[in-house]
C-alpha positions in Angstrom: -21.5 10.2 175.4 -20.2 9.0 178.8 -16.9 10.1 180.3 -14.6 8.2 182.6 -11.2 8.8 184.1 -8.5 6.4 185.3 -8.5 5.6 189.1 -6.1 3.2 190.8 -7.5 0.9 193.4 -4.3 1.2 195.4 -1.4 3.5 195.8 1.1 3.1 192.9 4.3 4.4 191.7 3.1 3.8 188.2 2.9 7.3 186.6 0.1 6.7 184.0 -2.5 6.5 186.6 -4.6 9.7 186.8 -5.8 9.3 190.5 -4.5 7.1 193.2 -4.6 7.1 197.0 -7.8 7.3 198.9 -10.3 5.3 196.6 -13.6 6.3 198.2 -12.6 9.9 198.3 -11.3 9.9 194.8 -14.5 8.3 193.5 -16.6 11.0 195.2 -14.4 13.7 193.8 -14.4 12.3 190.3 -18.3 12.0 190.4 -18.5 15.5 191.7 -16.6 16.7 188.6 -19.4 15.2 186.4 -17.6 12.0 185.2 -20.0 9.0 184.5 -17.4 6.4 185.4 -13.9 5.3 186.5 -11.5 3.1 184.6 -10.1 1.0 187.4 -6.3 0.5 187.3 -5.9 -2.8 189.1 -2.5 -4.3 189.5 -3.7 -7.5 191.0 -7.4 -8.5 191.4 -6.6 -10.6 194.4 -6.0 -7.3 196.3 -9.4 -5.8 195.7 -12.9 -6.6 197.0 -15.2 -6.4 194.0 -18.3 -6.0 196.0 -16.8 -3.0 197.9 -15.5 -1.4 194.7 -19.0 -1.8 193.1 -20.6 -0.4 196.2 -18.5 2.8 196.2 -18.7 3.3 192.5 -22.5 2.8 192.5 -23.1 5.0 195.6 -21.6 7.9 193.6 -23.9 7.1 190.6 -20.9 5.9 188.4 -20.0 2.8 186.5 -16.7 0.9 185.7 -16.5 0.6 181.9 -13.0 -0.9 181.9 -10.2 -2.2 184.0 -6.7 -1.2 183.1 -3.9 -3.6 183.6 -0.8 -1.6 183.1 0.4 -1.6 186.6 1.3 -5.2 186.4 4.0 -4.0 183.8 4.8 -0.8 185.6 5.0 -2.2 189.2 6.1 -5.8 188.5 7.5 -6.1 185.1 5.0 -8.7 183.9 5.0 -8.8 180.1 3.4 -11.0 177.4 6.7 -10.7 175.3 9.3 -11.2 178.0 12.1 -13.5 177.0 11.6 -15.3 180.3 8.9 -18.0 180.0 7.9 -17.7 183.7 7.4 -13.9 183.4 5.1 -14.5 180.3 3.2 -17.1 182.1 2.8 -14.9 185.2 1.5 -12.1 182.9 -1.0 -14.4 181.4 -2.2 -15.6 184.7 -2.5 -12.1 186.0 -4.6 -11.0 183.2 -6.7 -14.1 183.3 -7.3 -13.4 187.0 -9.0 -10.0 185.9 -11.7 -12.0 184.2 -14.0 -12.6 187.3 -13.6 -8.9 188.4 -14.4 -7.7 184.9 -17.4 -10.1 184.7 -18.6 -8.9 188.2 -18.3 -5.2 187.1 -19.4 -5.7 183.5 -16.2 -4.1 182.3 -13.7 -4.7 179.5 -10.2 -5.6 180.3 -7.6 -3.3 178.6 -4.4 -4.7 177.2 -1.9 -2.0 176.9 1.5 -1.9 178.7 1.2 -5.5 179.6 2.2 -6.5 176.1 5.7 -5.3 177.0 8.6 -4.6 174.6 11.0 -6.6 172.6 13.8 -7.6 174.9 17.4 -7.1 173.7 18.5 -10.2 171.5 14.9 -11.1 170.7 13.4 -10.6 167.3 10.3 -8.3 166.8 8.4 -11.3 165.2 9.2 -13.5 168.1 7.7 -10.9 170.4 4.8 -10.8 168.1 4.4 -14.6 168.4 4.6 -14.4 172.2 2.0 -11.5 172.2 -0.5 -13.5 170.0 -0.1 -16.6 172.2 -0.6 -14.7 175.4 -3.7 -12.8 174.1 -5.2 -16.1 172.9 -4.6 -17.7 176.3 -6.3 -14.7 178.1 -9.3 -14.7 175.6 -9.6 -18.4 176.3 -9.8 -17.8 180.0 -12.7 -15.6 179.4 -14.7 -18.0 177.2 -18.2 -18.5 178.6 -18.3 -15.0 180.2 -19.3 -11.5 178.7 -15.7 -10.2 179.3 -14.0 -8.7 176.3 -10.4 -7.5 175.9 -9.5 -4.2 174.3 -6.1 -3.4 172.8 -5.0 0.1 174.0 -3.1 2.2 171.7 0.4 2.9 172.8 3.1 5.2 171.4 6.6 4.3 170.2 8.1 5.6 173.5 6.2 3.0 175.5 6.5 -0.1 173.3 7.7 -1.2 169.9 4.7 -3.4 169.5 1.6 -2.3 167.7 1.4 1.4 167.2 -1.1 2.1 164.4 -4.7 1.2 163.8 -3.7 -1.1 160.9 -1.2 -2.9 163.2 -4.0 -3.2 165.8 -6.3 -4.7 163.2 -3.7 -7.1 162.0 -3.2 -8.3 165.6 -6.9 -8.7 166.2 -7.0 -10.9 163.0 -4.0 -12.8 164.0 -5.3 -13.6 167.4 -8.7 -14.5 166.0 -10.7 -14.4 169.3 -14.2 -13.3 169.3 -13.7 -11.5 172.7 -10.6 -9.6 171.6 -10.8 -6.3 169.6 -13.9 -5.1 167.7 
């Protein structure tokens, strides 16, 4: 079994990140503790140099199994289920922009907090419709690549959308994309 820990590529106010700050020093520290990889928390792939990330990680004998996307929600409020169409579109665009980085690093893209919450005045079913549409669009953006999307389990304090394994499997079936889920 290989073990990884979350590491942000940049400083972040987002609390769910395990390590943030000096990227190179953190990678060396994590490798020294015996981890095999780092799940990179990347708010915006346009702000990172894929080659440099790969160099630092490889120089420490590690891999990047996954890219976390929660900072886009935590730092910017981007959400697949926003009642604002421009916010939803920006969220899809942001996640789609992770595809080249994920392909370069041979990593999966994690969809967790980016799914958002049901805004006041919007039905849960409408939020689920927006969620399905957004994931389909992101999955389509990765067509022709090896990039896969994984649904991150979230608890009821973080979102009202998809908490249980059965709900996750329902969403995977509803989205119907080969590169999302199992």
